[in-house]
mmCIF file of C-alpha atoms in Angstrom:
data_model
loop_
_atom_site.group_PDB
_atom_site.id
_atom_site.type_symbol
_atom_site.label_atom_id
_atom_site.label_comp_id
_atom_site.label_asym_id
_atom_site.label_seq_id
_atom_site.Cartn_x
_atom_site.Cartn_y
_atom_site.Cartn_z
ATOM 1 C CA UNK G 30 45.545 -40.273 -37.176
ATOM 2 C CA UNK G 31 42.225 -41.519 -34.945
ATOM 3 C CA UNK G 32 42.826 -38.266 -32.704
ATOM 4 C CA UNK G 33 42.524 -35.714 -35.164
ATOM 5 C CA UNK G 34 39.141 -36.093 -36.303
ATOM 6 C CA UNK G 35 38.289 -36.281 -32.417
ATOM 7 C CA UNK G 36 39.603 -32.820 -31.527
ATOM 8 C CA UNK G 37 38.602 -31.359 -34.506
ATOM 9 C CA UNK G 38 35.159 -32.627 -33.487
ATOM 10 C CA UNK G 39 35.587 -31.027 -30.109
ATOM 11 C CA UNK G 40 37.043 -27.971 -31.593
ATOM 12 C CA UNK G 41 33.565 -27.619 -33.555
ATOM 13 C CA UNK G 42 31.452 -28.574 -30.761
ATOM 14 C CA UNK G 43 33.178 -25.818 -28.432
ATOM 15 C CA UNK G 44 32.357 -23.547 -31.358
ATOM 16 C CA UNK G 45 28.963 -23.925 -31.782
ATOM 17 C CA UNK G 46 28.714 -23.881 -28.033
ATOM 18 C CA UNK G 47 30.555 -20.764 -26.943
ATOM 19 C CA UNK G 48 28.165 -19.300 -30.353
ATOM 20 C CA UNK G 49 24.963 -20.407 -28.868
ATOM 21 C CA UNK G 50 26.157 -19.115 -25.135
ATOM 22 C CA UNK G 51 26.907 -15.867 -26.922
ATOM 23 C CA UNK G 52 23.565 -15.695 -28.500
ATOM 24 C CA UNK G 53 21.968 -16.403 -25.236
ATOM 25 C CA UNK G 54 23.382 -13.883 -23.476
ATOM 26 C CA UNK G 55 22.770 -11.799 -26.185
ATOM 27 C CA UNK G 56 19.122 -12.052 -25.951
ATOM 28 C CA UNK G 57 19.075 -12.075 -22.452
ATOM 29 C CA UNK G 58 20.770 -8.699 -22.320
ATOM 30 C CA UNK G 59 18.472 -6.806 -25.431
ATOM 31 C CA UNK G 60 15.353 -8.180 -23.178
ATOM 32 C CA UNK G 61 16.949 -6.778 -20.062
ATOM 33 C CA UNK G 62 17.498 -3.238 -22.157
ATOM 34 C CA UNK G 63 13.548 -4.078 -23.686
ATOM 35 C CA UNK G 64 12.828 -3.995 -20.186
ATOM 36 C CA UNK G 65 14.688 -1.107 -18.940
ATOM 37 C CA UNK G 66 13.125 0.727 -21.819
ATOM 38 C CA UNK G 67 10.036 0.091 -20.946
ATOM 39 C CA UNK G 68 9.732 0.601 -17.622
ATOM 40 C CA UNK G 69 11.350 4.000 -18.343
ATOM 41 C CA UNK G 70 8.351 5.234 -20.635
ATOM 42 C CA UNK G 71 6.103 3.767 -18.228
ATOM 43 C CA UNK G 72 7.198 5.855 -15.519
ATOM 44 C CA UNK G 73 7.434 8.664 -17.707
ATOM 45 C CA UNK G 74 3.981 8.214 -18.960
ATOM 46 C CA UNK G 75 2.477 7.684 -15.531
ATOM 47 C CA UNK G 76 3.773 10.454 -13.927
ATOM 48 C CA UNK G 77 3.029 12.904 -17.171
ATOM 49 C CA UNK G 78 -0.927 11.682 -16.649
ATOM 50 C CA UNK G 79 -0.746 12.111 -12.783
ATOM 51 C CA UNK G 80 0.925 14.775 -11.573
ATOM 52 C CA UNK G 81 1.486 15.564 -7.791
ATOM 53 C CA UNK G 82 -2.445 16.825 -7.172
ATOM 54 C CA UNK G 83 -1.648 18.304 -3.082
ATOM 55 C CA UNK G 84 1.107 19.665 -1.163
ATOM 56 C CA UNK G 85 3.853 18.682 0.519
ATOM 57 C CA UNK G 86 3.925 18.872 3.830
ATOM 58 C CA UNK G 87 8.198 18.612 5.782
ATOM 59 C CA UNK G 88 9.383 16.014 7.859
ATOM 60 C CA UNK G 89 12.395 14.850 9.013
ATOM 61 C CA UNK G 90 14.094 13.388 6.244
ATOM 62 C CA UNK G 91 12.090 14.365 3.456
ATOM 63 C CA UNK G 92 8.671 15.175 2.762
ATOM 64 C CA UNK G 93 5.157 13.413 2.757
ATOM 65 C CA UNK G 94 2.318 14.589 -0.220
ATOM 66 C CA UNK G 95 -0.818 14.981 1.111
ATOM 67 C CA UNK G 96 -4.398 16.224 -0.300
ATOM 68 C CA UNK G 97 -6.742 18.330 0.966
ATOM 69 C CA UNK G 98 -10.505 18.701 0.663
ATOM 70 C CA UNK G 99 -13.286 20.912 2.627
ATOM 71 C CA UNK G 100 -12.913 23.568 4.923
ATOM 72 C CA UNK G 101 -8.890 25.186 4.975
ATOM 73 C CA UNK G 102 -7.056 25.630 7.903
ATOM 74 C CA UNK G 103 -8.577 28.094 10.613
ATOM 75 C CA UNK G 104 -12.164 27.508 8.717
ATOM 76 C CA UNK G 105 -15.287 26.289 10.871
ATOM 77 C CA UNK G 106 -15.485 22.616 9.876
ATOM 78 C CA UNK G 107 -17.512 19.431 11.506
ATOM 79 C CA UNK G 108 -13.388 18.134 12.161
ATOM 80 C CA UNK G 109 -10.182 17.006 10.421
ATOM 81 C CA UNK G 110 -10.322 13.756 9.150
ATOM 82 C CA UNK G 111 -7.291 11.695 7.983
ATOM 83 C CA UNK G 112 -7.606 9.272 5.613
ATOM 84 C CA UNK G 113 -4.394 6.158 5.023
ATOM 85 C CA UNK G 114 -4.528 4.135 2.160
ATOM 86 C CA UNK G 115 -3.626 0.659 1.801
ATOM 87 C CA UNK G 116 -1.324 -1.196 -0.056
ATOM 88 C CA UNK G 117 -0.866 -0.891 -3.835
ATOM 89 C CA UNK G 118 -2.721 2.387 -3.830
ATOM 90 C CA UNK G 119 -2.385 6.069 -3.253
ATOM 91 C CA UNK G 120 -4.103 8.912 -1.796
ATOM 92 C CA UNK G 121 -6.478 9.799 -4.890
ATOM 93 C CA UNK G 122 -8.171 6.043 -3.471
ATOM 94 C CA UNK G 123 -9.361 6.578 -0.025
ATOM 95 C CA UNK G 124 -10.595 10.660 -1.310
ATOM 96 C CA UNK G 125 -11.862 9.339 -4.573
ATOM 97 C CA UNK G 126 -14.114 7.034 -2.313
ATOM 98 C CA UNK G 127 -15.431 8.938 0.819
ATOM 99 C CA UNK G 128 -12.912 11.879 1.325
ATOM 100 C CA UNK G 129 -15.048 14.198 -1.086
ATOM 101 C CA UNK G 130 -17.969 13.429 0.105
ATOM 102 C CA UNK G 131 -16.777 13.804 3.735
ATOM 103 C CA UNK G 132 -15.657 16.992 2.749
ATOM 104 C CA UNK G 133 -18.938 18.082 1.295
ATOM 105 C CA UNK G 134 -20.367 17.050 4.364
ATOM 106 C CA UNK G 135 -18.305 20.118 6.146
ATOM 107 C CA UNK G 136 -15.400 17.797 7.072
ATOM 108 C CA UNK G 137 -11.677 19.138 6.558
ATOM 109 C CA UNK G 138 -9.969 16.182 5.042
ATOM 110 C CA UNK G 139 -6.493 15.287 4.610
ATOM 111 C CA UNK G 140 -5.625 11.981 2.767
ATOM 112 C CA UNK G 141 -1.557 11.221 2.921
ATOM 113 C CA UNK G 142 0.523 9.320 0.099
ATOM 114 C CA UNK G 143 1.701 7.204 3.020
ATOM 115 C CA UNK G 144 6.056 6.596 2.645
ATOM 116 C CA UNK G 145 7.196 5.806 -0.412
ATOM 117 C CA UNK G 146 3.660 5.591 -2.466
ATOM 118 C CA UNK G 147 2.370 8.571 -4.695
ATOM 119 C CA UNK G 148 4.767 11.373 -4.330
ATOM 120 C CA UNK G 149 5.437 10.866 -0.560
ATOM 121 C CA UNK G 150 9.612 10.189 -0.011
ATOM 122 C CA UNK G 151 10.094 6.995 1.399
ATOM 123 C CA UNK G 152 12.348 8.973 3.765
ATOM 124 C CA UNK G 153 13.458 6.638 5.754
ATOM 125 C CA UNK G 154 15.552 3.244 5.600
ATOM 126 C CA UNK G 155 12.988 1.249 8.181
ATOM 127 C CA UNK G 156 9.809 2.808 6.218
ATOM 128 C CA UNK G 157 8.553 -0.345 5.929
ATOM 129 C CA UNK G 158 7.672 -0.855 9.573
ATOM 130 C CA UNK G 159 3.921 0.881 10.300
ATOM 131 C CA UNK G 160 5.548 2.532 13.212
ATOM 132 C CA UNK G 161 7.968 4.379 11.473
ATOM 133 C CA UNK G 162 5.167 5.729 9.095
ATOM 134 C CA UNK G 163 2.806 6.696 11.907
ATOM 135 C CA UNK G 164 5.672 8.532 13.663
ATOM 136 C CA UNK G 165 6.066 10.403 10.174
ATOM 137 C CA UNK G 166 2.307 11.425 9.880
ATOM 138 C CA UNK G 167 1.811 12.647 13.327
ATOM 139 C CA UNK G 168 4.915 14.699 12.222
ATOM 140 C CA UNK G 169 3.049 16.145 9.183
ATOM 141 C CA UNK G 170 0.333 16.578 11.314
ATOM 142 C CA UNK G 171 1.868 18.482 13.961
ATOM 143 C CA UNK G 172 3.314 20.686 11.363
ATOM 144 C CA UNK G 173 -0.253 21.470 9.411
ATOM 145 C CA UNK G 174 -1.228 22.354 13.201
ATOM 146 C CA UNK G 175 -3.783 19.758 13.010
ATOM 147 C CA UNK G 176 -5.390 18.708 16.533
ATOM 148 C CA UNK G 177 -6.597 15.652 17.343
ATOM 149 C CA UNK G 178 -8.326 13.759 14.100
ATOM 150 C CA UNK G 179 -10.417 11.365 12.998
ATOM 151 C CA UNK G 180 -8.529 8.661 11.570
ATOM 152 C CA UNK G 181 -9.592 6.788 8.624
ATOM 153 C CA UNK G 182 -7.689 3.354 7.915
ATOM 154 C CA UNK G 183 -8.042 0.577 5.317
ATOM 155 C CA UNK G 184 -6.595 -2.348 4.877
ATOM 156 C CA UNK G 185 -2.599 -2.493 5.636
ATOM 157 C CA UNK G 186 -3.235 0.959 7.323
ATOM 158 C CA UNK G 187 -5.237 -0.488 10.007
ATOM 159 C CA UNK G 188 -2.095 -1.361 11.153
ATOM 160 C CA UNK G 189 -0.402 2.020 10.490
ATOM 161 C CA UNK G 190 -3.796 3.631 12.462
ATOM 162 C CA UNK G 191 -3.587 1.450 15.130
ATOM 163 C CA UNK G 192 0.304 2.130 15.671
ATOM 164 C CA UNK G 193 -0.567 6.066 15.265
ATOM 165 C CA UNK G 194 -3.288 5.631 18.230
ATOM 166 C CA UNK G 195 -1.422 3.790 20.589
ATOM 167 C CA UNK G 196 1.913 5.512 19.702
ATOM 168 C CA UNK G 197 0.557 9.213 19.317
ATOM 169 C CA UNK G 198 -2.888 9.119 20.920
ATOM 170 C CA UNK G 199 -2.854 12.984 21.079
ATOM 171 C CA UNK G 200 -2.898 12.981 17.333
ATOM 172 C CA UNK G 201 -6.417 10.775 17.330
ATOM 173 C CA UNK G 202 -9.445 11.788 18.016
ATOM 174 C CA UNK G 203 -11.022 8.410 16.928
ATOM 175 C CA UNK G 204 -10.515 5.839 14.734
ATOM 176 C CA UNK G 205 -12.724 4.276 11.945
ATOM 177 C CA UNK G 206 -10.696 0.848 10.759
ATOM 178 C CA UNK G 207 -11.937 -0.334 7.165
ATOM 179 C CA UNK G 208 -11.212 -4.117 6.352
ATOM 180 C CA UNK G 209 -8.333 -3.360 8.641
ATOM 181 C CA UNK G 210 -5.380 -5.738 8.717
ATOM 182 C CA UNK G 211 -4.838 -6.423 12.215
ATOM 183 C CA UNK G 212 -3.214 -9.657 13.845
ATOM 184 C CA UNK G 213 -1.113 -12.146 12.444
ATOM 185 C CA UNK G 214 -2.711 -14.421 9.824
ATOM 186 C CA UNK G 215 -2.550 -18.439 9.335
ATOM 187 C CA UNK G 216 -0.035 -19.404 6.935
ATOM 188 C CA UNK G 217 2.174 -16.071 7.520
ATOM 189 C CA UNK G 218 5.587 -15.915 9.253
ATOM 190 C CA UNK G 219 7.909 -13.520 10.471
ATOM 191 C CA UNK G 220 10.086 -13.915 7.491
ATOM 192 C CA UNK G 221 7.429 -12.364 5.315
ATOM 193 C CA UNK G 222 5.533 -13.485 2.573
ATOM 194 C CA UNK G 223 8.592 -13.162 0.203
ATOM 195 C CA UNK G 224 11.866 -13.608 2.636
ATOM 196 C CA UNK G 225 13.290 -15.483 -0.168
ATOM 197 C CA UNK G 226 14.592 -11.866 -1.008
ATOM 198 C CA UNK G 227 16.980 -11.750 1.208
ATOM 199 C CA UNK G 228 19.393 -13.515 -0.339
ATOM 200 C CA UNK G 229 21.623 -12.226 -2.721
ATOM 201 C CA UNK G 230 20.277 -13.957 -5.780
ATOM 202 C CA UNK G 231 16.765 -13.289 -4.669
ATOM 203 C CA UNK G 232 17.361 -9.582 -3.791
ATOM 204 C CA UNK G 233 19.368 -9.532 -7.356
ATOM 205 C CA UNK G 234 16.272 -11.021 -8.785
ATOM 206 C CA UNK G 235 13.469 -8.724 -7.410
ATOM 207 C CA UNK G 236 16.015 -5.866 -8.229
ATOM 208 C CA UNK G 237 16.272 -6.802 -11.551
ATOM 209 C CA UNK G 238 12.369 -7.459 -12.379
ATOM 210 C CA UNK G 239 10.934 -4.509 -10.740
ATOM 211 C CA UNK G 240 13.148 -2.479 -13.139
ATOM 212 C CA UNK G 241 12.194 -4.751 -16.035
ATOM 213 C CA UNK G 242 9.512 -6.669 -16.329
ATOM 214 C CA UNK G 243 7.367 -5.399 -13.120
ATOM 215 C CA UNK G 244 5.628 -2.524 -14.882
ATOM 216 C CA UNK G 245 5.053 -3.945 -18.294
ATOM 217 C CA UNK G 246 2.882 -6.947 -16.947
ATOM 218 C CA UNK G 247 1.187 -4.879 -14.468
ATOM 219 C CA UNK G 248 0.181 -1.957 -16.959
ATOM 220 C CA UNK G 249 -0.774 -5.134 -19.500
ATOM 221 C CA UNK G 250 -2.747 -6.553 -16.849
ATOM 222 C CA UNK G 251 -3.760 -4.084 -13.788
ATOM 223 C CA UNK G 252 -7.783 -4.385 -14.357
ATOM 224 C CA UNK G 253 -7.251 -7.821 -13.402
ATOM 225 C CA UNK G 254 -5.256 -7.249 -10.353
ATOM 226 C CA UNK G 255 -8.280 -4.153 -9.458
ATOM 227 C CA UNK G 256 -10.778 -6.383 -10.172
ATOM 228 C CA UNK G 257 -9.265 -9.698 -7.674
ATOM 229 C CA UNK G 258 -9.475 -6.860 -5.043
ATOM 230 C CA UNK G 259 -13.047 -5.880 -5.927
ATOM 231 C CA UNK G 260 -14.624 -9.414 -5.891
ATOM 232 C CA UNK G 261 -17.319 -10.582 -5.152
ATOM 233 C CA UNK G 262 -18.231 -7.030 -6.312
ATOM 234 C CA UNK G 263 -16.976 -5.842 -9.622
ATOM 235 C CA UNK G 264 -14.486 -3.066 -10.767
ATOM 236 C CA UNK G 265 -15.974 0.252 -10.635
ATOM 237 C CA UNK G 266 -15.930 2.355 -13.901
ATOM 238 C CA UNK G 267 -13.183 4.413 -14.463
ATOM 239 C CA UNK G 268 -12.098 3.194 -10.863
ATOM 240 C CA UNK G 269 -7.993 2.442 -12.011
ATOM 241 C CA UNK G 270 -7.660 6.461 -13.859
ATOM 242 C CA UNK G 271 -9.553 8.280 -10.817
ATOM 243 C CA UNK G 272 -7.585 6.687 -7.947
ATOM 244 C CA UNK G 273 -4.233 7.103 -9.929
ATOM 245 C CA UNK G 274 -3.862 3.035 -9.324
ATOM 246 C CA UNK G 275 -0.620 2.919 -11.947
ATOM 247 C CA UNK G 276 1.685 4.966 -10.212
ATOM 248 C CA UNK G 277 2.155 1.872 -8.161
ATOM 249 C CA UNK G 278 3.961 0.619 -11.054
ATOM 250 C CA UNK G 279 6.990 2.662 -11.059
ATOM 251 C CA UNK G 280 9.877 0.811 -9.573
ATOM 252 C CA UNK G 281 10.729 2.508 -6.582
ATOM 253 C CA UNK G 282 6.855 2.406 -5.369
ATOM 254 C CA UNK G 283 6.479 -1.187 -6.385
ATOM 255 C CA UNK G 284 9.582 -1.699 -4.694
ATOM 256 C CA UNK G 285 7.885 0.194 -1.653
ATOM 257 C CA UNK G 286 5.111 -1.850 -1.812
ATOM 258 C CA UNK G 287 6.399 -4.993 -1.300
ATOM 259 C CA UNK G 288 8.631 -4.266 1.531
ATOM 260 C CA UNK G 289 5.801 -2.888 3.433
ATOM 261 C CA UNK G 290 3.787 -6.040 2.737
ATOM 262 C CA UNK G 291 6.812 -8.274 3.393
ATOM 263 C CA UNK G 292 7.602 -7.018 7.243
ATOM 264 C CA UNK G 293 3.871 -6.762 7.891
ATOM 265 C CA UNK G 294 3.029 -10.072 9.778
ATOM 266 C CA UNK G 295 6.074 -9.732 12.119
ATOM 267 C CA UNK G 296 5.411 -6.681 13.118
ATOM 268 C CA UNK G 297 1.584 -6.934 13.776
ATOM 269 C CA UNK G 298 2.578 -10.116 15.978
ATOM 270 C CA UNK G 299 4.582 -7.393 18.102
ATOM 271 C CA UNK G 300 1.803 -4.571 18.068
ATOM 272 C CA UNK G 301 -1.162 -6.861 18.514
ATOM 273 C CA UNK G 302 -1.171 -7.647 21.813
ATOM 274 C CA UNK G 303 -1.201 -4.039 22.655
ATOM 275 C CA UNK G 304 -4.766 -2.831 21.460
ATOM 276 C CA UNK G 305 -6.545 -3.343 25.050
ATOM 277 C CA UNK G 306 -4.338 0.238 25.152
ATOM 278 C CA UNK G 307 -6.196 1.911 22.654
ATOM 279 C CA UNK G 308 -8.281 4.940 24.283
ATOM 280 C CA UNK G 309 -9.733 6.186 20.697
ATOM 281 C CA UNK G 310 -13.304 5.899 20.162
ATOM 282 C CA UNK G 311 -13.309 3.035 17.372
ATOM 283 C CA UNK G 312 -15.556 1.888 14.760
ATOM 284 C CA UNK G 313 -14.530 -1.603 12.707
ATOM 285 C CA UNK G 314 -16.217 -1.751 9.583
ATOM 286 C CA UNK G 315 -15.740 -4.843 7.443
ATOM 287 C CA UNK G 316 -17.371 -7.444 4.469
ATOM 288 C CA UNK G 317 -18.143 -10.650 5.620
ATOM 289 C CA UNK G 318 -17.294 -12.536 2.338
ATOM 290 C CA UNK G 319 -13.796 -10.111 1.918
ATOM 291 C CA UNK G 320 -11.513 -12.595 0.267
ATOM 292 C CA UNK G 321 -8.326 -10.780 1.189
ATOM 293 C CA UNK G 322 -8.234 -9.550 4.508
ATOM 294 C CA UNK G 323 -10.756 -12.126 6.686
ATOM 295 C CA UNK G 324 -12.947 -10.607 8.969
ATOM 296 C CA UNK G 325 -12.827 -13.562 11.521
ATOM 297 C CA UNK G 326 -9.005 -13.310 12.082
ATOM 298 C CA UNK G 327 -8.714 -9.513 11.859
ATOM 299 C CA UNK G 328 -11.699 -7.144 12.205
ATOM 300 C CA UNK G 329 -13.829 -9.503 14.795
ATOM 301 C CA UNK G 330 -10.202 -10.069 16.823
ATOM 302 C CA UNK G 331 -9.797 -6.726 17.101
ATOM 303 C CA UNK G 332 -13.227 -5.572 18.173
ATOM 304 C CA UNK G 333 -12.767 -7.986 21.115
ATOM 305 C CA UNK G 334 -9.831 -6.319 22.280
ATOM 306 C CA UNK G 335 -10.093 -2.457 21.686
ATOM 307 C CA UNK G 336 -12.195 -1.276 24.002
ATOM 308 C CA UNK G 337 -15.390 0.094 23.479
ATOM 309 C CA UNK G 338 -14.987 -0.737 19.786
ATOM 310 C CA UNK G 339 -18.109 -0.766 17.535
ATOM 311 C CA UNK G 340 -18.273 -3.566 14.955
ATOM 312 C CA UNK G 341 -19.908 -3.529 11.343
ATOM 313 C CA UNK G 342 -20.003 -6.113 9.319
ATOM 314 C CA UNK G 343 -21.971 -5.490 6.271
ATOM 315 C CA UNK G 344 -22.905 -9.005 4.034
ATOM 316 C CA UNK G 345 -22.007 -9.494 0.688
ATOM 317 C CA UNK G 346 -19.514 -7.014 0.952
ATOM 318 C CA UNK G 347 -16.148 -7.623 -0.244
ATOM 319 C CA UNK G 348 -12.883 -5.791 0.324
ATOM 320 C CA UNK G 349 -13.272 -2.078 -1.232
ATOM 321 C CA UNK G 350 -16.017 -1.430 0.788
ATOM 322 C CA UNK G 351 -15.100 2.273 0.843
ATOM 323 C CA UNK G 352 -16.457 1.884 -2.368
ATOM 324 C CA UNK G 353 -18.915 -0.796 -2.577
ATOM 325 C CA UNK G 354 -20.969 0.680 1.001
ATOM 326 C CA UNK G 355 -20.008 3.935 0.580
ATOM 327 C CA UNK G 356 -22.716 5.453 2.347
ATOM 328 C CA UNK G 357 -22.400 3.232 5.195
ATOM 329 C CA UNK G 358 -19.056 4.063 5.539
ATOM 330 C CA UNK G 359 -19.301 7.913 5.767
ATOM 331 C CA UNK G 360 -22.419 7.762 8.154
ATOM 332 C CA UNK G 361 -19.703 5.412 10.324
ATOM 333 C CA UNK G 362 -17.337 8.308 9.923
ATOM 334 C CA UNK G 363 -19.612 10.494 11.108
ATOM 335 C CA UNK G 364 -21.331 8.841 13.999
ATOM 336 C CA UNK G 365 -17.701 8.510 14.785
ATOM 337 C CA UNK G 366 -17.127 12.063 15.276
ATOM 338 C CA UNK G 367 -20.487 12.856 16.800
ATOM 339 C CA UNK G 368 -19.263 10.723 19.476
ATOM 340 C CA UNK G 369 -16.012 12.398 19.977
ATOM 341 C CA UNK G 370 -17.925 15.260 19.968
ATOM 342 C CA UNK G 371 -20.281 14.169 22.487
ATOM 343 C CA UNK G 372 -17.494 12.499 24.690
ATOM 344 C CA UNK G 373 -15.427 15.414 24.793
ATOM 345 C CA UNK G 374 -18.372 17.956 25.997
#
């Protein structure tokens, strides 16, 4: 008689269990769908108020989008300049900043959706790696019949510019290195900021939130992210809708994005000690308060070591400098080419 009211008990307590499991799982999957759902409009929404702006240019593998400003191909023109974005971004940033008025200056300018970002394939499996991407542009370049250019890199492309010079130094006429990301950093390690993602459960994980809940929070909150990247200096109006900045959010980019931050210390341990090779006429041009990339470990290191490298460093100034010192930045650019110019006479 004492054992019946006992299993009954447990009877009711598996119940209510196995009901609140059920419920559990039940949310967990209509906020999974929630998020799914979202993302999807997102994406749909993003690309509907962006649409690919340029051409695409064939590679091997795919294609890479690239726009164009100032004189066409076969016009008289000052010189080609290239400009690489960095991470999180897209073409529209670097040409939104000093491509136009580099072009208005007489300057043809090109300014790639590097792998994976804007509507540039990712194209390859090892995409992440700065090498593989400069190997793809000097392909685009090649076919656009472009000659030697001026090369115009900020941020995580100062490592893809540096890679394109000492890798394909016929394709560089000189390089101008904004805030450039350049050596390994303290605190890094070759596993990559996020390595954790590796694993099953954390690749599982990242899988599951950059199809979820990755684009919701950053549309809710991408003028704070912008303006992190802006400081000391403050977010330019209208700065997030001219440089395209959401399209960063769709999955596959934001996917893109983090894999090319996540191998980026390893493999600037490997490149780095190369740049006594670099044969590019080189200008560094960097903030001295930028609170993401420091000038001390990167920009100063590397003006030691490339030869004949020219080093800015303008106070006050942040990380967007391409924005913030725009002017300073274009009469770089073109002091930069006047001394190609005058070097290759």
């Amino acid at each position: 008689m004492t054992d019946r009211p006992s299993r009954r008990s447990r009877g009711r307590i598996f119940r209510v269990l196995t009901l609140i499991a059920g419920l559990a799982a039940g949310t967990v999957l209509t906020l999974v769908a929630a998020g799914l759902l979202a993302t999807w409009i997102i994406t749909l929404v993003v690309e509907a108020r962006y649409p690919p702006a340029g051409r695409r240019v064939a590679v091997e593998g795919g294609h890479l989008a690239v726009l164009e400003a100032g004189p066409g191909e076969g016009a008289p023109s000052r010189g080609t300049v290239v400009l690489l974005h960095g991470a999180s971004a897209n073409a529209m940033d670097p040409m939104l900043a000093i491509g136009r008025r580099l072009a208005g200056d007489g300057f043809r300018v090109l300014s790639f959706d590097r792998p994976g970002f804007g509507y540039s394939d990712r194209i390859a499996p090892d995409a992440a790696s700065p090498a593989v991407q400069a190997r793809l542009i000097a392909e685009a370049l090649a076919a656009m019949k472009v000659g030697p250019a001026l090369i115009v890199g900020h941020s995580w492309s100062g490592a893809l510019a540096t890679a394109l010079a000492l890798d394909f130094p016929e394709r560089v006429a000189g390089l101008a290195l904004l805030a450039p990301v350049s050596h390994p950093w303290p605190g890094g390690s070759v596993g990559g900021y996020a390595a954790w993602y590796r694993s099953l459960p954390g690749r599982m994980l990242l899988t599951l939130a950059t199809y979820t809940v990755a684009a919701p929070l950053g549309y809710t909150y991408l003028d704070r992210f912008a303006e992190a990247v802006f400081r000391p200096q403050g977010l330019p109006a209208g700065y997030l809708d001219g440089a395209r900045v959401p399209l960063v959010l769709r999955p596959a980019t934001f996917a893109a994005n983090l894999r090319d931050l996540d191998g980026l210390y390893g493999f600037l341990q490997r490149q780095s000690p190369r740049y006594p090779e670099i044969t590019a006429p080189t200008v560094i041009v960097a903030g001295d308060i930028d609170p993401v990339v420091k000038t001390d470990i990167h920009a100063r290191a590397l003006a030691r070591e490339v030869p004949g490298a020219r080093l800015v460093v303008l106070p006050g100034v942040g990380h967007m400098l391409q924005y913030i010192a725009a002017d300073t930045v274009v009469a770089e650019v073109e002091a930069l080419a006047a001394r190609e110019r005058v070097g290759a006479e």
